[in-house]
CSV table of C-alpha atoms in Angstrom, one decimal:
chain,number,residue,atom,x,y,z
A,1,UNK,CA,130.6,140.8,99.6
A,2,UNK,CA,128.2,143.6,97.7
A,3,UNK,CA,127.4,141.9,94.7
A,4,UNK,CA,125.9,145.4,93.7
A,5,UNK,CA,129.1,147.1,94.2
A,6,UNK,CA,130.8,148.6,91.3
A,7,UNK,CA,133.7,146.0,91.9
A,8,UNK,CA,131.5,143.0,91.7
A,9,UNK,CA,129.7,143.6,89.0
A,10,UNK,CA,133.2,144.9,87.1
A,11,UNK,CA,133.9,140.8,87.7
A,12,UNK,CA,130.9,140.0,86.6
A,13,UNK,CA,131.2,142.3,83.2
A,14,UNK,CA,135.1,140.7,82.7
A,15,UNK,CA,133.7,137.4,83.2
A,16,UNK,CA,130.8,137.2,81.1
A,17,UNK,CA,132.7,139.4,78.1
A,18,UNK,CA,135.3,136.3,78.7
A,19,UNK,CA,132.9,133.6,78.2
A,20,UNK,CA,131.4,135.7,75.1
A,21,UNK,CA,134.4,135.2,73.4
A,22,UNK,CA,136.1,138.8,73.7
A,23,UNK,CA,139.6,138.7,74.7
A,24,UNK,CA,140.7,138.7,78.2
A,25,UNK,CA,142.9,141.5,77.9
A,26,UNK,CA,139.9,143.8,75.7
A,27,UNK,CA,137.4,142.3,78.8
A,28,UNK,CA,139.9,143.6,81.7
A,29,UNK,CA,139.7,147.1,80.0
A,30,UNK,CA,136.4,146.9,79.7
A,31,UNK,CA,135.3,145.6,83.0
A,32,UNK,CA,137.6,148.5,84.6
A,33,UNK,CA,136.2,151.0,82.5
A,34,UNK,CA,132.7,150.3,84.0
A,35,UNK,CA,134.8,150.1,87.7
A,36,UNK,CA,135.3,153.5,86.8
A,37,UNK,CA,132.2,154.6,85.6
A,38,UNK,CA,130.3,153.2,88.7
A,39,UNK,CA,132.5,154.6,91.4
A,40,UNK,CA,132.3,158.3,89.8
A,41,UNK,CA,136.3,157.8,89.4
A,42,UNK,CA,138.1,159.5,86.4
A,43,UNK,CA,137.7,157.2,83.5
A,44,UNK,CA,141.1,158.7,81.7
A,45,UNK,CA,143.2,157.5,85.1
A,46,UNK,CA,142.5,153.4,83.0
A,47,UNK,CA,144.3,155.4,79.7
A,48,UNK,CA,147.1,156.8,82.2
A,49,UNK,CA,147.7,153.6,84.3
A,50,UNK,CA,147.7,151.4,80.8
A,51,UNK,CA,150.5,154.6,79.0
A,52,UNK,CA,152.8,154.4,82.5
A,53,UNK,CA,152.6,150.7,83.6
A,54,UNK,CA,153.5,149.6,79.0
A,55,UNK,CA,156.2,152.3,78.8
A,56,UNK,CA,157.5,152.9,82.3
A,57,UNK,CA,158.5,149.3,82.2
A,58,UNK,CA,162.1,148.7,80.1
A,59,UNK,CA,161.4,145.0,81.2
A,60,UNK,CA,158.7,144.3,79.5
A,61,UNK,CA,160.6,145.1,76.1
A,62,UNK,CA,162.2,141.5,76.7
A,63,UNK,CA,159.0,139.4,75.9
A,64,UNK,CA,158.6,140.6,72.0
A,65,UNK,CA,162.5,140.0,72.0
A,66,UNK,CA,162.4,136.5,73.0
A,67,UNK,CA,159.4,135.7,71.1
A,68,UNK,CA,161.4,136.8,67.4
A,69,UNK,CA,164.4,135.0,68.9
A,70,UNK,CA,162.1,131.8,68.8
A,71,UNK,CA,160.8,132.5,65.8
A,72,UNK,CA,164.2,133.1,63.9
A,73,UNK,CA,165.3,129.9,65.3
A,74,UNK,CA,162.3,128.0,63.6
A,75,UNK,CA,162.8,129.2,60.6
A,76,UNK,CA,166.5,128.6,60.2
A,77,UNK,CA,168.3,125.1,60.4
A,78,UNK,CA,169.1,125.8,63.8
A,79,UNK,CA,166.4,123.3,64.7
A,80,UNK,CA,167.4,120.5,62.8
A,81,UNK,CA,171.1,120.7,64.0
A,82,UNK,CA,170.5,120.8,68.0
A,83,UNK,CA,167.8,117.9,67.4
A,84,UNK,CA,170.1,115.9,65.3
A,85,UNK,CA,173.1,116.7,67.9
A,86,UNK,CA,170.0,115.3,70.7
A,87,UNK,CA,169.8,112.0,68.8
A,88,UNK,CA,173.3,111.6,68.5
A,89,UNK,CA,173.9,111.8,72.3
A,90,UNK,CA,170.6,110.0,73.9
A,91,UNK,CA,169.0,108.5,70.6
A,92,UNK,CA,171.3,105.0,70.9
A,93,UNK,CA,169.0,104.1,73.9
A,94,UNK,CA,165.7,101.9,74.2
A,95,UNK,CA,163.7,105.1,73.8
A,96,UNK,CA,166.6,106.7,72.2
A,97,UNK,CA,163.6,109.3,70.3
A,98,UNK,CA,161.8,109.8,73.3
A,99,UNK,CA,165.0,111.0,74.9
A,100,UNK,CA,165.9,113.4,72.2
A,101,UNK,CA,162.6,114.7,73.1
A,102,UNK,CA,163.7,115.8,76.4
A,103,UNK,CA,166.7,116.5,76.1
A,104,UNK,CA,166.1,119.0,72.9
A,105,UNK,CA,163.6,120.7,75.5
A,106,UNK,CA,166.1,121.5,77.9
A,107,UNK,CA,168.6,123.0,75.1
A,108,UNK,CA,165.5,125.0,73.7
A,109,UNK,CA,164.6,126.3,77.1
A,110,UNK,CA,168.1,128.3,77.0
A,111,UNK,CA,166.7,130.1,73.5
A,112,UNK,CA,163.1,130.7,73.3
A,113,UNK,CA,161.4,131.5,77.0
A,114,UNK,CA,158.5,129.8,76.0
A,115,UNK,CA,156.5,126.9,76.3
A,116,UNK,CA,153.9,127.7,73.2
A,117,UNK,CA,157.4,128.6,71.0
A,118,UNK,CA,158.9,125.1,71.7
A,119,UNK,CA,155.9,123.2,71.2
A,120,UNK,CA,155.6,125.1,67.8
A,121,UNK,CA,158.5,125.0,66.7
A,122,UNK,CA,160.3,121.9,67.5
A,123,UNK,CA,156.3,120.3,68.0
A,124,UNK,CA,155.8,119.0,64.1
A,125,UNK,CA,159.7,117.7,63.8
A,126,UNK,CA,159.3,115.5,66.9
A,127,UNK,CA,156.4,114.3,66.0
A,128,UNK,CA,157.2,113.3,62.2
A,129,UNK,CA,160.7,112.0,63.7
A,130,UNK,CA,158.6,109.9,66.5
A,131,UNK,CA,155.6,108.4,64.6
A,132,UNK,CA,157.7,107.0,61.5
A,133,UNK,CA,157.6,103.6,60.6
A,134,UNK,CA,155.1,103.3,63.8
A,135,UNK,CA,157.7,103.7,66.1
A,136,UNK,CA,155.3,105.6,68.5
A,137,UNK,CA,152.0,106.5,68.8
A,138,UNK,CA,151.3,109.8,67.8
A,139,UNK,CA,149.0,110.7,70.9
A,140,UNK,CA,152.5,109.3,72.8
A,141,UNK,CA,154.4,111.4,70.7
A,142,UNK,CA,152.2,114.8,71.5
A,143,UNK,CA,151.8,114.1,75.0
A,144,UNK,CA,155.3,114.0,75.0
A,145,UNK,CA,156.3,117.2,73.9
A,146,UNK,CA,153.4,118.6,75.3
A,147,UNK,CA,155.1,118.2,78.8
A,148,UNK,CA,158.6,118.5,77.4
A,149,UNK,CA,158.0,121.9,76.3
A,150,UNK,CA,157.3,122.9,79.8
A,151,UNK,CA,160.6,123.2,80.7
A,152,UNK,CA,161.4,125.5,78.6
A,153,UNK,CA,160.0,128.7,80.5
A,154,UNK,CA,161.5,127.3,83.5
A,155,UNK,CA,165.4,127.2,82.6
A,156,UNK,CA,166.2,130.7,82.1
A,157,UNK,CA,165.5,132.7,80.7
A,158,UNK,CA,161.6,132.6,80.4
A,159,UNK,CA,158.8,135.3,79.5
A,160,UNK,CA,157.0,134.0,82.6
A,161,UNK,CA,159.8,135.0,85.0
A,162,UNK,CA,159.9,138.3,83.3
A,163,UNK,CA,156.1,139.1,83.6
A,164,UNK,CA,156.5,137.7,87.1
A,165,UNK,CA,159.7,140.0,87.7
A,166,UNK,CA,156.9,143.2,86.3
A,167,UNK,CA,154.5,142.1,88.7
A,168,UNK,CA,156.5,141.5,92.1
A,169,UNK,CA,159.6,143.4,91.8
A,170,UNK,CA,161.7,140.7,91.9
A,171,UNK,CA,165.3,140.2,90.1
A,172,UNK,CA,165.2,139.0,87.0
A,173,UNK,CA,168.9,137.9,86.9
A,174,UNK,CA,168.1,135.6,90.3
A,175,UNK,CA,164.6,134.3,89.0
A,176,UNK,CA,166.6,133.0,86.4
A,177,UNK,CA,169.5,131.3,88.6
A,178,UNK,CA,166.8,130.0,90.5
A,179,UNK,CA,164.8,128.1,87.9
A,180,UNK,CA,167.5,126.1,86.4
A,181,UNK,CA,167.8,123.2,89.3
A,182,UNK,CA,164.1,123.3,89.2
A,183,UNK,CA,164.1,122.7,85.1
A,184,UNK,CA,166.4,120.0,85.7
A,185,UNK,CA,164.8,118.2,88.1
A,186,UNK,CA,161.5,118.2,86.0
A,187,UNK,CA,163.6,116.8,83.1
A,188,UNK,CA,164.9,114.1,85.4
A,189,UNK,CA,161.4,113.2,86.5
A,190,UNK,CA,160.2,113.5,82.3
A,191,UNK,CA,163.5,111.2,81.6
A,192,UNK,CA,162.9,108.3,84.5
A,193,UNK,CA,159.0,107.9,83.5
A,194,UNK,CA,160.3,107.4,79.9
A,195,UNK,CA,162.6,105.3,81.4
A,196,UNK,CA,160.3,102.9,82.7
A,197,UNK,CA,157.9,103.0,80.0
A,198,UNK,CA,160.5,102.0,77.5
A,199,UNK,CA,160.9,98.9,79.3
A,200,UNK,CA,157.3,98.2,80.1
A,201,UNK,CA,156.3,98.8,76.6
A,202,UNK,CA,159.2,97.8,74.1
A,203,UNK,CA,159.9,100.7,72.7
A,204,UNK,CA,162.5,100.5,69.6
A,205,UNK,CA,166.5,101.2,69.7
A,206,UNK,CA,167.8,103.7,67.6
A,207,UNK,CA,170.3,103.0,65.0
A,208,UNK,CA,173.6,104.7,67.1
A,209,UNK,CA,175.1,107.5,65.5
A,210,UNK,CA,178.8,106.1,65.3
A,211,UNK,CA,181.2,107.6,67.3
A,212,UNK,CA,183.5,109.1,64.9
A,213,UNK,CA,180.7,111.3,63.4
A,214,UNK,CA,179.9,112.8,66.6
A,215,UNK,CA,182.5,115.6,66.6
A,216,UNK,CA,181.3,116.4,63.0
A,217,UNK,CA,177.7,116.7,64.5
A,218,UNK,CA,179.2,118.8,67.4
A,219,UNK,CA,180.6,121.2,65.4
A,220,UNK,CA,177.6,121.7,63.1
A,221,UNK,CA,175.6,122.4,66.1
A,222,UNK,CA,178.0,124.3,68.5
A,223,UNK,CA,177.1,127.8,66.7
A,224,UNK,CA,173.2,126.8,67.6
A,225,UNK,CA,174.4,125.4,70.9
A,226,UNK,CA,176.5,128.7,71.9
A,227,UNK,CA,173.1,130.6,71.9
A,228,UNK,CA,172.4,129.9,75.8
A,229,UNK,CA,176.0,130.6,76.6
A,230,UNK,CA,175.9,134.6,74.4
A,231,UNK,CA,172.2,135.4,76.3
A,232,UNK,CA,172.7,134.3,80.0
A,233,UNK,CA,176.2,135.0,79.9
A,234,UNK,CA,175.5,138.7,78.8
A,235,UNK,CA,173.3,138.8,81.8
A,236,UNK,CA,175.4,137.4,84.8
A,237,UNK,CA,178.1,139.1,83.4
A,238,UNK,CA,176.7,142.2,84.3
A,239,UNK,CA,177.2,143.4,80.2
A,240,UNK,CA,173.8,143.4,79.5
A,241,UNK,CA,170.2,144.0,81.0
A,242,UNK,CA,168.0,141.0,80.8
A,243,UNK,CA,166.1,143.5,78.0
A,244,UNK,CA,169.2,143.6,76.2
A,245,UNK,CA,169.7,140.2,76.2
A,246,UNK,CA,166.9,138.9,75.0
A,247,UNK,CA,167.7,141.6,71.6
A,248,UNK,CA,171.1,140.1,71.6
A,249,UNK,CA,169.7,136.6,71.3
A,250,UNK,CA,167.3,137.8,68.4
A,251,UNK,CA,170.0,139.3,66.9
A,252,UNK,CA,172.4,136.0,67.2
A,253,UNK,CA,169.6,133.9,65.7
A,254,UNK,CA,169.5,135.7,62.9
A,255,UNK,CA,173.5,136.4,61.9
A,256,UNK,CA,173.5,132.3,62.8
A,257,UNK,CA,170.8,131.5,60.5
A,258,UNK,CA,171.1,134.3,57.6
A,259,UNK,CA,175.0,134.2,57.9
A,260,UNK,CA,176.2,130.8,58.6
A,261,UNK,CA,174.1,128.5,57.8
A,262,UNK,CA,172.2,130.5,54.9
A,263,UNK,CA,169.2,128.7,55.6
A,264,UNK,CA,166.4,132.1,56.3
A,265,UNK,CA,164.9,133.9,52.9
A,266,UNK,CA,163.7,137.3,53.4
A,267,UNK,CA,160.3,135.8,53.1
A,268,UNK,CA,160.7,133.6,55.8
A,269,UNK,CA,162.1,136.5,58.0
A,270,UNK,CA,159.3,138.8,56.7
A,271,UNK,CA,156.8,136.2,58.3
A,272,UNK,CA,158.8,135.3,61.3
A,273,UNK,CA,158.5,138.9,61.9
A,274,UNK,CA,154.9,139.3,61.1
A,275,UNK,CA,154.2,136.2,63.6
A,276,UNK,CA,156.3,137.5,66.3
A,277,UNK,CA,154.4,140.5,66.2
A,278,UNK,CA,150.9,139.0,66.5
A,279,UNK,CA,151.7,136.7,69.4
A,280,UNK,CA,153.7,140.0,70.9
A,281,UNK,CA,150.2,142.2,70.3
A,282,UNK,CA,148.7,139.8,72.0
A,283,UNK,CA,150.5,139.4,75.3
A,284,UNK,CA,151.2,143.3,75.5
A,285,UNK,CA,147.1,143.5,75.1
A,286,UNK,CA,146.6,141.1,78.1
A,287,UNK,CA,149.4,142.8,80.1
A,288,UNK,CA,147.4,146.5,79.6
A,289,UNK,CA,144.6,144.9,80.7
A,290,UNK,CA,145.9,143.7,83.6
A,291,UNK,CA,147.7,147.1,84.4
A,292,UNK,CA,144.5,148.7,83.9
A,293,UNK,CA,142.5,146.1,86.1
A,294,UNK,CA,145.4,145.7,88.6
A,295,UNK,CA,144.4,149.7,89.7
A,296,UNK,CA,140.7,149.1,90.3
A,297,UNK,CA,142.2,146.0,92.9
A,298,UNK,CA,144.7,148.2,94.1
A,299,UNK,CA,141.5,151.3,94.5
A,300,UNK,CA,139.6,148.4,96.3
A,301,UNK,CA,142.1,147.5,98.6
A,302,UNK,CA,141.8,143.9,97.9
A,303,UNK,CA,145.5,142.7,98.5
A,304,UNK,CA,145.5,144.0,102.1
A,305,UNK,CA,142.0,142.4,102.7
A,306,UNK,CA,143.2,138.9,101.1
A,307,UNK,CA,146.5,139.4,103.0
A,308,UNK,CA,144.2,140.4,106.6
A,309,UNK,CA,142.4,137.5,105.8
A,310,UNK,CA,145.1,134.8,105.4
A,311,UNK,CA,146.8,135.8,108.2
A,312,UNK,CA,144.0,136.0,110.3
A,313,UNK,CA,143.5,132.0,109.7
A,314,UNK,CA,147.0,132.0,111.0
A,315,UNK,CA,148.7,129.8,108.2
A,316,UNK,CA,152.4,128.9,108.4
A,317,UNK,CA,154.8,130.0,105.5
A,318,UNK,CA,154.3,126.0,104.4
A,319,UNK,CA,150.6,126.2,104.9
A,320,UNK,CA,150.2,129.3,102.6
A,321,UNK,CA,152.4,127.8,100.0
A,322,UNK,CA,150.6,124.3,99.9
A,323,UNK,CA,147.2,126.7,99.6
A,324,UNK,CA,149.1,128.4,96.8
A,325,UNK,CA,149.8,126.0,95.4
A,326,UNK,CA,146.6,123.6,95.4
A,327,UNK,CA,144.5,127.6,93.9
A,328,UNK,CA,147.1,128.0,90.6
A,329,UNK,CA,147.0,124.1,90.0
A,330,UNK,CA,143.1,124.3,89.7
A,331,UNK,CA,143.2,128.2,88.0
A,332,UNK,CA,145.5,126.4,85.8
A,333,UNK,CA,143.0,123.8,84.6
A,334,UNK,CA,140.7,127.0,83.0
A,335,UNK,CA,142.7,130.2,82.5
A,336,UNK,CA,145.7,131.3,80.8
A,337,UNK,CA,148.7,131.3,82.3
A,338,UNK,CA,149.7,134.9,81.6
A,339,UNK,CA,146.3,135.6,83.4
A,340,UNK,CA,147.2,134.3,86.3
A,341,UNK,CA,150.6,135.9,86.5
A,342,UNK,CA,149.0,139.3,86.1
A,343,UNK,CA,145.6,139.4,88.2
A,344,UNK,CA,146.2,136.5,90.6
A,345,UNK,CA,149.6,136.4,91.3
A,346,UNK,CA,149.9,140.0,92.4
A,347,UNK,CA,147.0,139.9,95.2
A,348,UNK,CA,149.3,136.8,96.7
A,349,UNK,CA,152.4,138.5,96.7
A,350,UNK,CA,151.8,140.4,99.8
A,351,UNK,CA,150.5,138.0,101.9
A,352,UNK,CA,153.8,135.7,101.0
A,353,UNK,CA,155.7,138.5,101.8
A,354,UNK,CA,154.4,139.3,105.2
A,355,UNK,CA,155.2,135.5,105.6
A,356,UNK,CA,158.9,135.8,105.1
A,357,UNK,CA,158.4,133.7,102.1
A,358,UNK,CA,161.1,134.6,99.7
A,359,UNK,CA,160.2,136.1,96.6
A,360,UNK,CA,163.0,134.0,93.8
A,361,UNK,CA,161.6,130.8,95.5
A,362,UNK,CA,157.9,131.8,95.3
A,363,UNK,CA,158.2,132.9,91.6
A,364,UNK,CA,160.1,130.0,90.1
A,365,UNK,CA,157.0,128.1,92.5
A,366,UNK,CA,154.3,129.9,90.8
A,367,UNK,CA,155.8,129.5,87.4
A,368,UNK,CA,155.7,126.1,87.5
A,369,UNK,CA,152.5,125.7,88.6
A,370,UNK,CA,151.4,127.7,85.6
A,371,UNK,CA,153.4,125.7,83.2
A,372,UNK,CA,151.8,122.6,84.6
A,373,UNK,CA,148.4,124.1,84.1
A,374,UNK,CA,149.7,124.3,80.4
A,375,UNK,CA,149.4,120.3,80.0
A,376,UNK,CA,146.3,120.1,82.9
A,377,UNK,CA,143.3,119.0,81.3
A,378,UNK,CA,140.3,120.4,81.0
A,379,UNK,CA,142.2,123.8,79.6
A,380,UNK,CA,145.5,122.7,78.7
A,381,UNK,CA,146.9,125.1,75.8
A,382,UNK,CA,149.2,122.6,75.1
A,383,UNK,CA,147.4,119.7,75.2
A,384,UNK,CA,145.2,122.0,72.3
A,385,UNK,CA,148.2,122.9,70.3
A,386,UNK,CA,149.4,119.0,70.5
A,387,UNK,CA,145.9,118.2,68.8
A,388,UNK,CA,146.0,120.0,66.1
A,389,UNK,CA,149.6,119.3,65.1
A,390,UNK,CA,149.7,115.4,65.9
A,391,UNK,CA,145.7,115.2,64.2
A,392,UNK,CA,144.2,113.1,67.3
A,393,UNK,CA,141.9,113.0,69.9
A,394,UNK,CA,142.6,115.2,73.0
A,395,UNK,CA,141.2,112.3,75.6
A,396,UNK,CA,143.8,110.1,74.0
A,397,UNK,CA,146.6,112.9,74.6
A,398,UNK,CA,145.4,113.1,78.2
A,399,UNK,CA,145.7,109.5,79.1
A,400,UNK,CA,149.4,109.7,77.7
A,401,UNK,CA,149.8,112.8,79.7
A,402,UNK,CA,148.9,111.8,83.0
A,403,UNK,CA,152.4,109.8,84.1
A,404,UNK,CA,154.0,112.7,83.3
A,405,UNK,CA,152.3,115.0,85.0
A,406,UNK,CA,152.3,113.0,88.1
A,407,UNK,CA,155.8,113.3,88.1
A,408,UNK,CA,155.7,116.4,87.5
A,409,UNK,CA,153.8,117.3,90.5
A,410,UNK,CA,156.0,115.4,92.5
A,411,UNK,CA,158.8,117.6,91.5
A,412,UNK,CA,156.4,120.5,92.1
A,413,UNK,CA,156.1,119.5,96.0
A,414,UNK,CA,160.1,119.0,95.9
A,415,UNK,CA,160.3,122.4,95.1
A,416,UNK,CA,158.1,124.1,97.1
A,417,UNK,CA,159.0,122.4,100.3
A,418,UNK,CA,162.8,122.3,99.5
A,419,UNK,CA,163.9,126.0,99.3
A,420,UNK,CA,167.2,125.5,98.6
A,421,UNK,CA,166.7,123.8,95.5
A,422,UNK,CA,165.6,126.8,94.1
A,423,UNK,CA,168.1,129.3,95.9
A,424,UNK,CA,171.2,127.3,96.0
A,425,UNK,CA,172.6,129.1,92.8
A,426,UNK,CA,171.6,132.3,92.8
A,427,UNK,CA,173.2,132.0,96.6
A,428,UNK,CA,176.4,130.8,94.7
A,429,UNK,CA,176.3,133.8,92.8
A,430,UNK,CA,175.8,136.7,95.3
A,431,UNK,CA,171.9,136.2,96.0
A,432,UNK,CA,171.0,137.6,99.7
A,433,UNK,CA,167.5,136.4,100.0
C-alpha cells in the first residue's frame, strides 16, 4: 500500500479529524474532498454523489419516520400501559421485573427500530421500577436493558435493516421476516441467563397481578399493542412500502396518544419533534458522508481488490462468515454502528456474494453483530447511555453485562452457522433466496 497516495492519506485525514472530535459524517466529507483534490478528480462529483445517493433513495425516508414514531411513543402513556401489561404477564415470577424487562424489549422492537430509542425511552422507567426498595442493583438494572434494548433493531422492523437494505440492495420486506427468529432466540438466551441468576442470587417475587384484572390491563394496552400488527402488516400485505409504513406508525402513535389516551400536549409534541429531528440530522449527515466516501472506494476499486483478495486465500462460505464475523465484533468495540453499516459493510458484500452467501441471512448476521457492539466494552453506546441514566460506574455495568453477552454471542454463532433460522420465514412467505 502507497501511504502517499491520495487514498491513504484521505484515511488518514478521516481518521485523525475523527479523533479531533469532528463528526464522522463532516470527517468522511472532508477526507473525500481531499481524495478529490489529490487525484485532480472533479471536487463537485462529492456534491452530486451526496444530492443523488439522499434523494434518489425513497428508503431512506423510513429512518426519520421511525425515529418520531419512537419518540411519540415516549412521550404518550403508551409506555406505561405495554410495561404494565409486561408485569402483569411475567412479573409474578422470581425475577418477575427482570422479565418485564425483556419481554417489554421484544414488544418495543415491533415500534421503534432502534436500540438508542428503547434504551431512552423505556431506559429511566425500568430502571426506577427495578432499583425500588433495593430490589436490584442499579448497575444490574442498566446492564439489563442495555442488552435488552438490542433486540429491538433486530425484530422488524429496524433502521439498521433499512440502511443495510440502502447499502446492499437487499429486500427490506425479507430482512425483516428474517430477523424475527433471530430476535427471539436472543430474548430466549436474555430470559434463561435471568433465569439462572434469579435462582443463584435471590432475586424478589413480584406481588401477582390477580387474574381478574388482567383483561382490564389487556384492553388498556391492546391499542399500544396493535401498533406492530398496523406497521408490519401494512408491509407484508403488500398496502404499503416499508417508507410508508414507518409514516403510518408515526402517524398511529400520535392519533393513539393525542386521541385516546390524551396523554401528548403540544409542547411535548413540539419537542418530540425537535428531538426526532436532531437524532434524524444526524444519521442523514453520517449517511452523506458515507455516500460521498463510498465513491472515492468505489474510484479506487477497493471492493474488487478485498473481494480478489479473499478469494484468493480460498475461504469457504463458513470461513468468510466466521472472518466476518470475528472483524465487526472487534469494529464494534470502537466505532459506531451506522459506520460500519455504511463504509464497512459495503466493501464485504461482494466478496459474500461471489460466495453464494445469501444476502437476508448475511444482513440480519451483520446487524447483530453491530447491535452486540452496542453493549461491547470498550465503546459500547449503550453501556454509555446506561451510565448516565442509572448514575454508576461503567466497569460496574460491564461486569453485569458480560453473561449476557456471552449468551448472546452464542446465539450469534447459532445464527450464522444455521441459515435457516434466519430464512425459514421469509421462505414461508414467498422468499427465493
Amino acid at each position: 500500500m502507497n501511504f502517499a497516495s491520495p487514498f491513504s492519506i484521505s484515511v488518514v485525514a478521516i481518521t485523525v479529524l475523527a479523533f479531533l472530535g469532528l463528526p464522522i459524517g463532516h470527517s468522511m466529507i472532508a477526507g473525500s474532498i481531499l481524495y478529490l483534490l489529490l487525484a485532480g478528480l472533479d471536487m463537485g462529483t462529492a456534491a452530486e454523489q451526496l444530492l443523488n445517493g439522499m434523494y434518489n433513495n425513497y428508503i431512506i425516508l423510513a429512518v426519520p419516520l421511525f425515529i418520531l414514531a419512537a419518540e411519540l411513543m415516549n412521550i404518550g402513556s403508551m409506555t406505561e400501559r405495554l410495561l404494565r401489561f409486561c408485569d402483569a404477564v411475567v412479573g409474578r415470577f422470581r425475577g418477575g421485573l427482570a422479565y418485564v424487562n425483556v419481554v417489554q424489549s421484544i414488544i418495543f422492537a415491533g415500534m421503534s427500530g432502534s436500540a438508542i430509542a428503547d434504551a431512552a425511552g423505556t431506559g429511566k422507567m425500568m430502571q426506577m421500577m427495578m432499583t425500588k426498595d433495593g430490589k436490584y442493583t442499579p448497575s444490574y438494572a442498566a446492564a439489563l436493558t442495555a442488552v435488552t434494548s438490542v433486540i429491538g433493531p433486530i425484530i422488524p422492523p429496524s433502521i439498521p435493516m433499512v440502511i443495510y437494505a440502502l447499502v446492499s440492495d437487499a429486500s427490506i420486506g425479507y430482512l425483516f421476516l428474517g430477523g424475527v427468529i433471530p430476535g427471539l432466540l436472543m430474548a430466549a438466551a436474555q430470559m434463561g441467563i435471568v433465569a439462572y441468576q434469579a435462582q443463584r442470587n435471590n432475586f424478589p417475587v413480584e406481588t401477582p397481578t390477580p387474574l381478574r384484572e388482567l383483561p382490564g390491563i389487556t384492553w388498556r394496552a391492546f391499542p399500544s399493542l396493535m401498533m406492530p400488527v398496523v406497521l408490519l402488516g401494512g408491509i407484508y400485505t403488500g398496502a404499503t412500502t416499508p417508507t410508508e409504513a414507518a409514516a403510518v406508525a408515526a402517524a398511529y402513535a400520535l392519533v393513539i396518544s393525542v386521541v385516546l389516551y390524551r396523554s401528548v400536549s403540544f409542547a411535548d409534541f413540539y419537542q418530540s419533534v425537535l428531538a426526532s429531528a436532531r437524532t434524524s440530522a444526524s444519521i442523514g449527515m453520517l449517511i452523506a458522508g458515507a455516500l460521498v466516501f463510498n465513491y472515492v472506494v468505489t474510484v479506487e476499486n477497493i471492493p474488487e481488490s478485498i473481494k480478489a483478495i479473499l478469494i484468493s486465500w480460498d475461504l469457504s462460505p463458513i470461513g468468510f462468515l466466521i472472518l466476518v464475523n470475528s472483524l465487526l465484533l472487534l469494529l464494534g468495540c470502537v466505532l459506531e454502528g451506522t459506520t460500519i453499516l455504511l463504509v464497512i459493510v459495503p466493501v464485504l458484500i461482494p466478496t459474500a456474494r461471489a460466495l453464494g452467501i445469501d444476502m437476508v441471512h448475511f444482513g440480519v448476521m451483520v446487524v447483530v453483530n453491530i447491535m452486540l457492539g452496542l453493549v461491547t466494552p470498550p465503546y459500547g453506546l449503550l453501556l454509555f447511555i446506561m451510565t448516565r441514566i442509572a448514575e454508576v460506574p461503567l466497569r460496574d455495568i460491564v461486569r453485569d453485562v458480560l453473561p449476557f453477552l456471552w449468551a448472546m454471542i452464542a446465539s450469534l454463532v447459532l445464527i450464522t452457522f444455521l441459515p435457516g433460522l434466519v430464512l425459514w420465514l421469509p421462505r414461508l412467505l414467498g422468499y427465493q433466496g
